[in-house]
Coordinates of C-alpha atoms in Angstrom, one line a residue:
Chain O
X1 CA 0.0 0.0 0.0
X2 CA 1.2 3.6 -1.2
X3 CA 2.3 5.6 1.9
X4 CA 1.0 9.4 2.4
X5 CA 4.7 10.7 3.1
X6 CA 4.5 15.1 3.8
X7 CA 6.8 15.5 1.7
X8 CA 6.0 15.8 -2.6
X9 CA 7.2 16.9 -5.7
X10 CA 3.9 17.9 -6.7
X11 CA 3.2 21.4 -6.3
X12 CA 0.6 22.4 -3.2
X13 CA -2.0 23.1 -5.2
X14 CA -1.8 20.2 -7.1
X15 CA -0.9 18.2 -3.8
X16 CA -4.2 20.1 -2.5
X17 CA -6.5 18.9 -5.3
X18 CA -5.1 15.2 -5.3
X19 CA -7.1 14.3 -1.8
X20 CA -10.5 14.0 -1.9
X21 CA -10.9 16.1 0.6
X22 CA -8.9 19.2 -2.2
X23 CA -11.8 18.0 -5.2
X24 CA -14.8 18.2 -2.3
X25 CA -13.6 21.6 -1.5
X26 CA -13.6 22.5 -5.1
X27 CA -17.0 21.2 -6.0
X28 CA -18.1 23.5 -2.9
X29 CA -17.0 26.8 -4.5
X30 CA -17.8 26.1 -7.4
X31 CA -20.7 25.0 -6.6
X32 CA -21.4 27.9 -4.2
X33 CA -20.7 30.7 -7.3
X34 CA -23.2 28.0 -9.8
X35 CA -25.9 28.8 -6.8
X36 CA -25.1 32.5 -6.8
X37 CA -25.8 32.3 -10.4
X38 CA -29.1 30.4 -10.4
X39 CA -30.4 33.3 -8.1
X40 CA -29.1 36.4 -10.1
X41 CA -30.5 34.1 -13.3
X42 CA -34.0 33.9 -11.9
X43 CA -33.9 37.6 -10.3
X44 CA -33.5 38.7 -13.9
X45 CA -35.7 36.4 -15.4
X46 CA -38.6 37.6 -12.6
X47 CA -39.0 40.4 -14.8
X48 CA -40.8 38.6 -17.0
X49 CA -44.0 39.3 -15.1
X50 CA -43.3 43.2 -15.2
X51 CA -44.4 43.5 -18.7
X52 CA -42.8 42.6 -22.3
X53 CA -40.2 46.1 -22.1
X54 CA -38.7 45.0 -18.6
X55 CA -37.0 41.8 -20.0
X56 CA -35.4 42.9 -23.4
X57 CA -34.5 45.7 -21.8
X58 CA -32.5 43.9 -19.0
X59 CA -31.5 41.7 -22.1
X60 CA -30.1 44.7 -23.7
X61 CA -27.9 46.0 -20.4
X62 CA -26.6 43.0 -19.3
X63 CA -25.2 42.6 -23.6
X64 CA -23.8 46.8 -22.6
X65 CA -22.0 45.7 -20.0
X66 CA -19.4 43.9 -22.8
X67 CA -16.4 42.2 -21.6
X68 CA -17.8 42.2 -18.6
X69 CA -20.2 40.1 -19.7
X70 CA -17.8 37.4 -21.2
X71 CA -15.6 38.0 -18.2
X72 CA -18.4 36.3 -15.5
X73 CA -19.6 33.7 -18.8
X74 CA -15.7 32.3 -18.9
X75 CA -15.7 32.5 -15.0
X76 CA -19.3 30.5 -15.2
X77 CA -18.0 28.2 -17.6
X78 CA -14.4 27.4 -15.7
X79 CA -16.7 26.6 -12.6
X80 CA -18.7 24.4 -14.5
X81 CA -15.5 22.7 -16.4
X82 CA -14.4 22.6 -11.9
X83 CA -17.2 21.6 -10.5
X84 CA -17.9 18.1 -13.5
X85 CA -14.0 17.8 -13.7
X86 CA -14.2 16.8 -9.8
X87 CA -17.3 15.1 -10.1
X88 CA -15.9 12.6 -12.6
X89 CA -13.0 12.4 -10.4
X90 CA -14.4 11.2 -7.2
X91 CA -17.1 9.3 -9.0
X92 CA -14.3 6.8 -10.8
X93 CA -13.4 6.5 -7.6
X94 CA -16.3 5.7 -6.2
X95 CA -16.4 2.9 -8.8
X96 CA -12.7 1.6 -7.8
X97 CA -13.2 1.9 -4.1
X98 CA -16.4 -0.8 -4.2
X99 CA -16.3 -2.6 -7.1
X100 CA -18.4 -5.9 -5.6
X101 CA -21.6 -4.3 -5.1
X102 CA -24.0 -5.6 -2.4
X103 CA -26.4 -8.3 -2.9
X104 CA -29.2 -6.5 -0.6
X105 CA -28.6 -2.8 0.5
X106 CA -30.6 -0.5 2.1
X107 CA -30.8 3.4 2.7
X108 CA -31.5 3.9 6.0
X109 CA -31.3 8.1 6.6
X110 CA -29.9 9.2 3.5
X111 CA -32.0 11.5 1.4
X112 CA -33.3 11.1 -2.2
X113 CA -31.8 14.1 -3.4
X114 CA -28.1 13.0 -1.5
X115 CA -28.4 10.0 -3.1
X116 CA -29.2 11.2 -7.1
X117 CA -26.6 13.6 -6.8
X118 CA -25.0 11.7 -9.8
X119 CA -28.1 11.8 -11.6
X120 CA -29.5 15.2 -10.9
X121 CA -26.1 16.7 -11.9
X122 CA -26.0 15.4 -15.7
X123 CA -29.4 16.3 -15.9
X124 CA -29.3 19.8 -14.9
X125 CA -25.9 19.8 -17.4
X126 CA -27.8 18.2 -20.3
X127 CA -30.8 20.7 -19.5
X128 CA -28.5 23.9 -19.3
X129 CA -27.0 22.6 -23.1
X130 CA -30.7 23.1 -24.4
X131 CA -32.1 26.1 -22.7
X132 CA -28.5 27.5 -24.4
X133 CA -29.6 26.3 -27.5
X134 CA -33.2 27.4 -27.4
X135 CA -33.0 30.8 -25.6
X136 CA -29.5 32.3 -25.8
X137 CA -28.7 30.7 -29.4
X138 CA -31.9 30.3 -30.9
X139 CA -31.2 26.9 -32.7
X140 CA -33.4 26.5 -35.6
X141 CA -35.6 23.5 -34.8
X142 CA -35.0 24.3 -31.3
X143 CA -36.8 27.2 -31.0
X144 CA -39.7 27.9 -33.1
X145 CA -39.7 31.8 -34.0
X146 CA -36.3 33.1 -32.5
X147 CA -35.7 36.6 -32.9
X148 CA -32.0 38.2 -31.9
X149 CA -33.1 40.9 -28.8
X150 CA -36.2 40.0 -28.5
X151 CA -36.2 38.3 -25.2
X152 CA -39.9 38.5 -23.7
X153 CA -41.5 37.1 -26.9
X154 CA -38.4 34.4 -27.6
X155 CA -39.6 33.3 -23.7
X156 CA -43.2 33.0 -24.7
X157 CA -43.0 31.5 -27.7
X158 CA -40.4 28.8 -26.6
X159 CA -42.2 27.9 -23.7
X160 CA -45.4 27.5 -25.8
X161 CA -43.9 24.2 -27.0
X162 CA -45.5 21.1 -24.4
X163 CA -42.4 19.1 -25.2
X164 CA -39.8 22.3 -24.1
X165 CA -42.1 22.5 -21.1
X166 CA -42.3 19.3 -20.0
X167 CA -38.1 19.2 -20.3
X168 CA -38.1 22.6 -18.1
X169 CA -40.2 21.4 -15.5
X170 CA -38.5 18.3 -14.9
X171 CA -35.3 20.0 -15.3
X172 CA -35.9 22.7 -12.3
X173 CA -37.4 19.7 -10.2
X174 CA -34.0 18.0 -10.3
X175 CA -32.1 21.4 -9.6
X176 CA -34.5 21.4 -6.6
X177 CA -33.3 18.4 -5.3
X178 CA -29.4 19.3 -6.5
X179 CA -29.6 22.6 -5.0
X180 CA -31.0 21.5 -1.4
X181 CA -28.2 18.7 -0.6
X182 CA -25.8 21.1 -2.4
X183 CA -26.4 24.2 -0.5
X184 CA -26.1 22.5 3.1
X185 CA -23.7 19.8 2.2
X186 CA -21.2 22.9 0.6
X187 CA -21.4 24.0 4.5
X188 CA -19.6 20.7 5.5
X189 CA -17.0 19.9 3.4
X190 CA -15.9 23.4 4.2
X191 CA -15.7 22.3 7.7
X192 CA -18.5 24.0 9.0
X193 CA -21.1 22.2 11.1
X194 CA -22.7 23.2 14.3
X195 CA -25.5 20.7 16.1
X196 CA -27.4 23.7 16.7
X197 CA -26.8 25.6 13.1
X198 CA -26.6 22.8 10.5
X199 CA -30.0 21.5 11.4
X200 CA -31.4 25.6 10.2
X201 CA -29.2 25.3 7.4
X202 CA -30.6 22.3 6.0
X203 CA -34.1 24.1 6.7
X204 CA -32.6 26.9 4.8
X205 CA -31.4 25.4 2.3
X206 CA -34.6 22.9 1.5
X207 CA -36.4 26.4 1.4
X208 CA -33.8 28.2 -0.6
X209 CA -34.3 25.3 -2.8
X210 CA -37.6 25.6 -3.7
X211 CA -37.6 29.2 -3.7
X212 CA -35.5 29.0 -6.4
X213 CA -36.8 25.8 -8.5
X214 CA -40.3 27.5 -7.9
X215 CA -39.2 30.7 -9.3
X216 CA -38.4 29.1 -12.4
X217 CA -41.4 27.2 -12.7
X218 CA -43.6 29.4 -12.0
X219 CA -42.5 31.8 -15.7
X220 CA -43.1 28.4 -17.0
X221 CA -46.8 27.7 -15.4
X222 CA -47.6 31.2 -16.1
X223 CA -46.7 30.8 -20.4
X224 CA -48.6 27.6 -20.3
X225 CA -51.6 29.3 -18.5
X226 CA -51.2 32.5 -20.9
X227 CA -50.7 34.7 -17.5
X228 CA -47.8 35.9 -19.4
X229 CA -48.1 36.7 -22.9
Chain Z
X1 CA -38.9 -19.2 15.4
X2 CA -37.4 -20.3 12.2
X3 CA -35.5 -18.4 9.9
X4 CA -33.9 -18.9 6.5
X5 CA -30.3 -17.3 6.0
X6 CA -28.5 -16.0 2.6
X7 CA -24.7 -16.4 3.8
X8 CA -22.3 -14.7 2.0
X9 CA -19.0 -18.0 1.4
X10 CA -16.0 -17.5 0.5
X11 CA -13.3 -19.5 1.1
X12 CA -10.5 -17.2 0.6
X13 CA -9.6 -13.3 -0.3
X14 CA -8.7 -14.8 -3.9
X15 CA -11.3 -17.2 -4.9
X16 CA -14.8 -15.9 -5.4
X17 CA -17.3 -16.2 -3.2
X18 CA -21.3 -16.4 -3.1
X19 CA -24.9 -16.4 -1.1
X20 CA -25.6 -19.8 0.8
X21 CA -28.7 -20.3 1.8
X22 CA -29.3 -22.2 5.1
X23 CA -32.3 -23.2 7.6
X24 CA -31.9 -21.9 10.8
X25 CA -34.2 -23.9 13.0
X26 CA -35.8 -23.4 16.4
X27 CA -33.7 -20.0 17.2
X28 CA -34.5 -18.6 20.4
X29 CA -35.4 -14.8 20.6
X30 CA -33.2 -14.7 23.6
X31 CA -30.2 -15.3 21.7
X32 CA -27.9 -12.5 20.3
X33 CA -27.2 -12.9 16.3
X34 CA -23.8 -14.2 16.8
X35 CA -25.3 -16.7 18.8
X36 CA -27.7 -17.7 16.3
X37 CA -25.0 -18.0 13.9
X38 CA -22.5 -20.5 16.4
X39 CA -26.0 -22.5 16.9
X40 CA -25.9 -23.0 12.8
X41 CA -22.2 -23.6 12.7
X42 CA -22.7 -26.2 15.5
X43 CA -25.0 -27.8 12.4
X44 CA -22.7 -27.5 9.6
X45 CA -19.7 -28.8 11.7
X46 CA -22.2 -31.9 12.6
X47 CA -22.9 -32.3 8.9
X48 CA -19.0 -31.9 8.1
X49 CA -19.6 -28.9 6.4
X50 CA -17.1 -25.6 6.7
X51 CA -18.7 -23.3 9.7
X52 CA -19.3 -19.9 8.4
X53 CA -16.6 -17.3 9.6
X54 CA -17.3 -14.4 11.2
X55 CA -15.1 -12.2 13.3
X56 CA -15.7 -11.5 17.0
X57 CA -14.3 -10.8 20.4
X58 CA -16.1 -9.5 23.5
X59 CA -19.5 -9.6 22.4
X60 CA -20.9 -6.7 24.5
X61 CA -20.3 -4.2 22.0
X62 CA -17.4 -2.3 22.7
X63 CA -14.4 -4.1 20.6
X64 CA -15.5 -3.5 17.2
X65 CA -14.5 -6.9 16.0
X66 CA -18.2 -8.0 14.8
X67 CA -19.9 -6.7 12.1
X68 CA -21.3 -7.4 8.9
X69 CA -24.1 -6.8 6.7
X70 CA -27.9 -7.9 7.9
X71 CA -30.8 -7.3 5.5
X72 CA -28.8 -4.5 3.6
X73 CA -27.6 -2.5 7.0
X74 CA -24.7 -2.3 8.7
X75 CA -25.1 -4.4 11.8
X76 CA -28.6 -4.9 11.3
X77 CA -29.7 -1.2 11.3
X78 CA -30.4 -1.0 15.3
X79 CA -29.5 2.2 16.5
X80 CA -26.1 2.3 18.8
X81 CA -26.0 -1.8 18.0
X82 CA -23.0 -4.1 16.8
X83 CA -24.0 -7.2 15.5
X84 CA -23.4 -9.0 19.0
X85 CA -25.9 -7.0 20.7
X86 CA -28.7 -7.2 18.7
X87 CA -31.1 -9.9 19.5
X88 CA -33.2 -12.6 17.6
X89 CA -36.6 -10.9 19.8
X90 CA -36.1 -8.4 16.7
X91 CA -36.7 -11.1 14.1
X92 CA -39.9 -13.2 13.1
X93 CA -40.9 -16.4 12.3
X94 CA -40.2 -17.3 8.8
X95 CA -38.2 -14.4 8.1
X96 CA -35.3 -14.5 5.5
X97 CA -32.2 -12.7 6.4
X98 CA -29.1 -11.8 4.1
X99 CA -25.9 -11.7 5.8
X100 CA -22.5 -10.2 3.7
X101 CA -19.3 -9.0 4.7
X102 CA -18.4 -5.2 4.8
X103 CA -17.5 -4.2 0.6
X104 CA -14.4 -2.4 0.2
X105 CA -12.1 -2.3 -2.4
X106 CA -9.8 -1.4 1.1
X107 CA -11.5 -4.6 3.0
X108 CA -10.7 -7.6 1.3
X109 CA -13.0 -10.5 2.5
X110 CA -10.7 -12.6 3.9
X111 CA -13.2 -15.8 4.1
X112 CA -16.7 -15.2 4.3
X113 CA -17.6 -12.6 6.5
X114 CA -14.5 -11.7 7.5
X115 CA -12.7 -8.3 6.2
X116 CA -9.5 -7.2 6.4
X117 CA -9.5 -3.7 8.1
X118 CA -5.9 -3.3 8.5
X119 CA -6.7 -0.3 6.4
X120 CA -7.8 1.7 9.5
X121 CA -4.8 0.7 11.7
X122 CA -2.3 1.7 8.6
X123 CA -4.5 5.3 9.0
X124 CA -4.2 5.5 12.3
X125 CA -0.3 4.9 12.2
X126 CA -0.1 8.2 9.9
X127 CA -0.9 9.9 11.8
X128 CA 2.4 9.8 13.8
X129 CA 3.1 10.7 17.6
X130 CA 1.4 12.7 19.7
X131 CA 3.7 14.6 22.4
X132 CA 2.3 13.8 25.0
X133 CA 5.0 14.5 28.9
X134 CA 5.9 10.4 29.8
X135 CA 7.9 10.2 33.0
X136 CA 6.5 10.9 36.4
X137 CA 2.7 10.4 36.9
X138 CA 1.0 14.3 35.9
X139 CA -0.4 16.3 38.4
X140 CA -4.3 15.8 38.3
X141 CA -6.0 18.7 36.2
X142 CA -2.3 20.5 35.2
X143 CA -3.3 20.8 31.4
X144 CA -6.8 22.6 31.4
X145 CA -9.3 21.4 29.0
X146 CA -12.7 22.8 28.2
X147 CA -15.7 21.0 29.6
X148 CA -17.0 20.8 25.9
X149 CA -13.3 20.1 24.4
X150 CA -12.9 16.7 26.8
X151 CA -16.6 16.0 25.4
X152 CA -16.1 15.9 21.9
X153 CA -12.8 14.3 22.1
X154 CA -14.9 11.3 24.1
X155 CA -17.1 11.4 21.8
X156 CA -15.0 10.6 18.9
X157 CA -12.9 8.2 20.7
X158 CA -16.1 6.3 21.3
X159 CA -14.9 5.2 17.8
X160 CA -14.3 1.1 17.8
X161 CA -13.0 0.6 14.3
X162 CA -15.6 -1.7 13.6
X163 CA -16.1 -0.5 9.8
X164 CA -20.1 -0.3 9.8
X165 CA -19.1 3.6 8.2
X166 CA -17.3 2.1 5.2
X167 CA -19.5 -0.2 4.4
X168 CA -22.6 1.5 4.9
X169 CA -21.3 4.2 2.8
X170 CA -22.6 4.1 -1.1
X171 CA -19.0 5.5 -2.0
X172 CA -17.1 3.2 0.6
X173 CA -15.8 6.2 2.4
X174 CA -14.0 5.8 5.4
X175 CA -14.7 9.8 6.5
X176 CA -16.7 8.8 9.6
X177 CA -13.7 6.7 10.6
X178 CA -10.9 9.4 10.2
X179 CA -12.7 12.2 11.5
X180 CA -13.0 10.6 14.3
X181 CA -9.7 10.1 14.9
X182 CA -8.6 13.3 13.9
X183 CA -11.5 15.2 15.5
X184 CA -10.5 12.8 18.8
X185 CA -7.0 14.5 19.1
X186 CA -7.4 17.5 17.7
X187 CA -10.2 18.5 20.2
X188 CA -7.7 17.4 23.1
X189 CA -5.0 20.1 24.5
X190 CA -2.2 16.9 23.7
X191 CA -0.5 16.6 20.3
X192 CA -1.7 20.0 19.4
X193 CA 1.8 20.8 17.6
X194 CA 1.0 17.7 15.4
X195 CA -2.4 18.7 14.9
X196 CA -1.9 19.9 11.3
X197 CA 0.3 17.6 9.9
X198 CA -1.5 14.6 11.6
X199 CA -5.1 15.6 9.6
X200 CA -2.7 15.9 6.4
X201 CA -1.2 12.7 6.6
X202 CA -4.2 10.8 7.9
X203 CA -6.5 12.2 4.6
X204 CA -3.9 11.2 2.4
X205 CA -3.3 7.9 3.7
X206 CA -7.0 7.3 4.0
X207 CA -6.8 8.2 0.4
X208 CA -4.1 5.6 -0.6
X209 CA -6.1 3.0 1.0
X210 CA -8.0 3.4 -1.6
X211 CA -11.3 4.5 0.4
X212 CA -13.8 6.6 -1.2
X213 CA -14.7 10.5 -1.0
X214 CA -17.7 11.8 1.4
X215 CA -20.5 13.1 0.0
X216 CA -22.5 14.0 3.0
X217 CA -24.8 11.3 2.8
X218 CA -25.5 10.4 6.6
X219 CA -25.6 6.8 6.0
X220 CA -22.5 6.0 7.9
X221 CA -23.8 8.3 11.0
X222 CA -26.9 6.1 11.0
X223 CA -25.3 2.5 11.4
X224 CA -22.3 3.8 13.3
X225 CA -22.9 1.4 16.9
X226 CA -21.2 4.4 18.7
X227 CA -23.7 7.1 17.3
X228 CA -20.5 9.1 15.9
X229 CA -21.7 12.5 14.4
X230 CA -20.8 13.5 10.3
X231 CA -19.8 17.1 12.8
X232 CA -16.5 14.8 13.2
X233 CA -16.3 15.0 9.1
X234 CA -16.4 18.8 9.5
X235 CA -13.9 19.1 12.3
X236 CA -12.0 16.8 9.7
X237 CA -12.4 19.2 6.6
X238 CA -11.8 22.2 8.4
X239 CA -8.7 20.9 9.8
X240 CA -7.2 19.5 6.4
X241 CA -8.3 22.7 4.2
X242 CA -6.4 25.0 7.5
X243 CA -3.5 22.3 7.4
X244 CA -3.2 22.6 3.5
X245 CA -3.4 25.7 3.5
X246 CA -0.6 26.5 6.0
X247 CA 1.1 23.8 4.5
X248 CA 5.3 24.8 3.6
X249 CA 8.2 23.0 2.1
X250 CA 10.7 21.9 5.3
X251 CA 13.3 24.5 5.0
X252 CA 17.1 23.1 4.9
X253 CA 18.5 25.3 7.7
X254 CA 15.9 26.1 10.5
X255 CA 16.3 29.6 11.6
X256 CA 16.0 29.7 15.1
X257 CA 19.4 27.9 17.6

């Protein structure tokens, strides 16, 4: 068996990220700056229910701010590359560490959405591939009638489609359950538990959660039922 | 009652193994499971037949020797329980029962439903000394300790090794089981020079070994027989991400003398 000597060639960082422990604390900050961005996404998006001018004129500042703009997409898009580079990691070596599974094994505690963690993740990448496709590139085929700047009415008429619907909604109940053991469980692989705190942040979290995930479905629910037009 | 058991053989670490089943008649609900188990061996050693294997020492829960897999838990899923201390009053007529050894890539089944956890002991050994003033017995309360500090540390020293975290883990982590011994001596006013180095050298070891990550699951919490908090995972992470960070190459000449 490979001793854990102190001393490495490999530079800290590197030395850092090798443990488990280094890729868990990157798939927390990471993680943490994807959640920051889910809420400033759906803020924006919240609009839609202030009338058709609000949104493409939000759509119109954020494309003024310019580099700054492609500055926090490449930032998004390294914390993304982070966040499944360490997933894939640790999740090969979940495979290597028990490669006889059980005959019989049950869940006792563990929640549904700890457990689908390595479902709800591809999912919510997969989903995030589309909504690109229909809403920011306007694939043709994808999206029925997209029009370059016109946000409000690209949202309406995308979300028109049953099938794109259907694929949101199940797509923002799996960031639901992402989100909730996320959020809390970003607490304690940064070392950070309490008996009396982490029991509110899991509260906070669940509701934080669906806050969120309801946010998003509720622009949906409100297309389908015409509320916004 | 009667039971029917699916036994996990195997006769050694290198040649497969597979479920068994057996009768187990006319167990008494005043037995323990390990007792039931010796009551079947007694049968298989009447018939000729190899006796199952199963490690286990003082059978009142405290040495961590027992345990293995009932039903899909880790010591049959009774909170606070090893495998010796839970009794056949839990269990019904005709029921059927699955028993398997701990799965690890860093437990090898030795035979049947015996692992090999020298895995834990090469962790523990990482971790190095502890300085700790040997010579004359100390004076009685010389090195102060919080009330809460002395707590915690007994707390995670209530830790016996047994393996019930690992193997009740979906990723076959051993976090439960380090934390604890990290969180156990870092809480505690001795070793604290070799606080830092100790949670790097124990996380990376635990790592060669070969165990998996933590992903904050709780499933280990649940079927640890000592009721070991995931807080001892924290106080593990918090330590390593300090340690790493603090974390310097040894410098040739030290500057002080």
């Amino acid at each position: 068996m490979a001793s854990a000597a102190l001393d490495s060639k490999l530079h800290r960082t590197l030395r850092f990220y090798e443990a488990t422990n280094g890729k868990k604390t990157v798939m927390a900050l990471t993680g943490a700056a994807l959640w920051g961005f889910v809420i400033i996404h759906l803020l924006g998006n919240l609009q839609v229910f202030l009338g058709p001018d609000k949104l493409d004129k939000y759509g119109e500042a954020l494309r003024a701010t310019g580099a700054l703009l492609w500055v926090a997409r490449g930032g998004l898009l390294l914390c993304v590359v982070l966040h499944i580079t360490a997933a894939l990691q640790l999740m090969a070596l979940k495979a290597k560490a028990r490669p006889q599974p059980y005959v019989k094994k049950v869940a006792t505690t563990s929640t549904y959405a700890s457990r689908t963690m390595y479902w709800s993740g591809p999912v919510i990448l997969g989903f995030i591939i589309f909504h690109l496709m229909h809403f920011t590139w306007g694939v043709p085929g994808i999206h029925p009638d997209f029009v370059d700047g016109a946000v409000h009415a690209n949202l309406v008429k995308g979300l028109s489609q049953p099938l794109a619907a259907v694929l949101y909604l199940t797509a923002m109940s799996m960031l639901l359950f992402h989100l909730y053991h996320g959020i809390w469980s970003m607490f304690q692989t940064m070392g950070l538990s309490h008996p009396r705190y982490t029991p509110l942040v899991k509260k906070a979290a669940a509701g934080i959660a669906i806050a969120l995930a309801g946010g998003n479905i509720a622009i949906v629910v409100s297309v389908l039922l015409g509320i916004v037009k | 009652m009667n039971l029917t058991l699916h036994v996990w053989r195997q006769k050694d670490v290198a040649t497969p193994g597979q479920m068994v089943r057996y009768d187990a008649p006319n167990v008494s609900e005043h037995m323990s499971f390990l007792e039931m188990l010796d009551v079947v061996n007694e049968g298989l050693i009447l018939k000729g037949d190899e006796p199952i294997a199963f490690e286990h020492d003082c059978r009142e829960g405290i040495c961590g020797s027992c345990g293995f897999m009932i039903n899909g838990i880790a010591h049959g899923g009774f909170k606070n329980t090893t495998v010796c201390q839970l009794h056949m009053r839990h269990f019904e007529d005709g029921d059927e029962v699955f028993i398997e050894p701990w799965r690890a890539t860093a437990f090898p089944v030795m035979k049947d439903l015996i692992v090999d956890r020298s895995a834990f002991d090469r962790i523990i050994a990482s971790g190095g000394y502890v300085s700790v003033s040997t010579g004359s017995a100390p004076d009685g309360n010389a090195l102060p300790i919080r009330k809460q500090d002395s707590d915690l540390a007994m707390d995670a020293a209530a830790c016996i090794g047994c393996g019930a975290c690992v193997a009740s883990c979906p990723n076959a982590a051993a976090a439960l089981f380090t934390g604890a011994k990290i969180s156990h001596l870092a809480h505690l006013p001795q070793g604290q020079p070799e606080r830092k180095e100790r949670s790097l050298r124990m996380v990376r070891q635990m790592n060669a070994e070969l165990f998996g990550n933590c992903t904050n699951i709780g499933e280990c919490e649940a079927t640890c027989p000592k009721g070991i908090p995931i807080e001892v995972i924290a106080s593990m992470n918090g330590d390593f991400l300090a340690a790493s960070w603090q974390e310097r190459p040894p410098v040739e000449i030290a500057g002080a003398g």
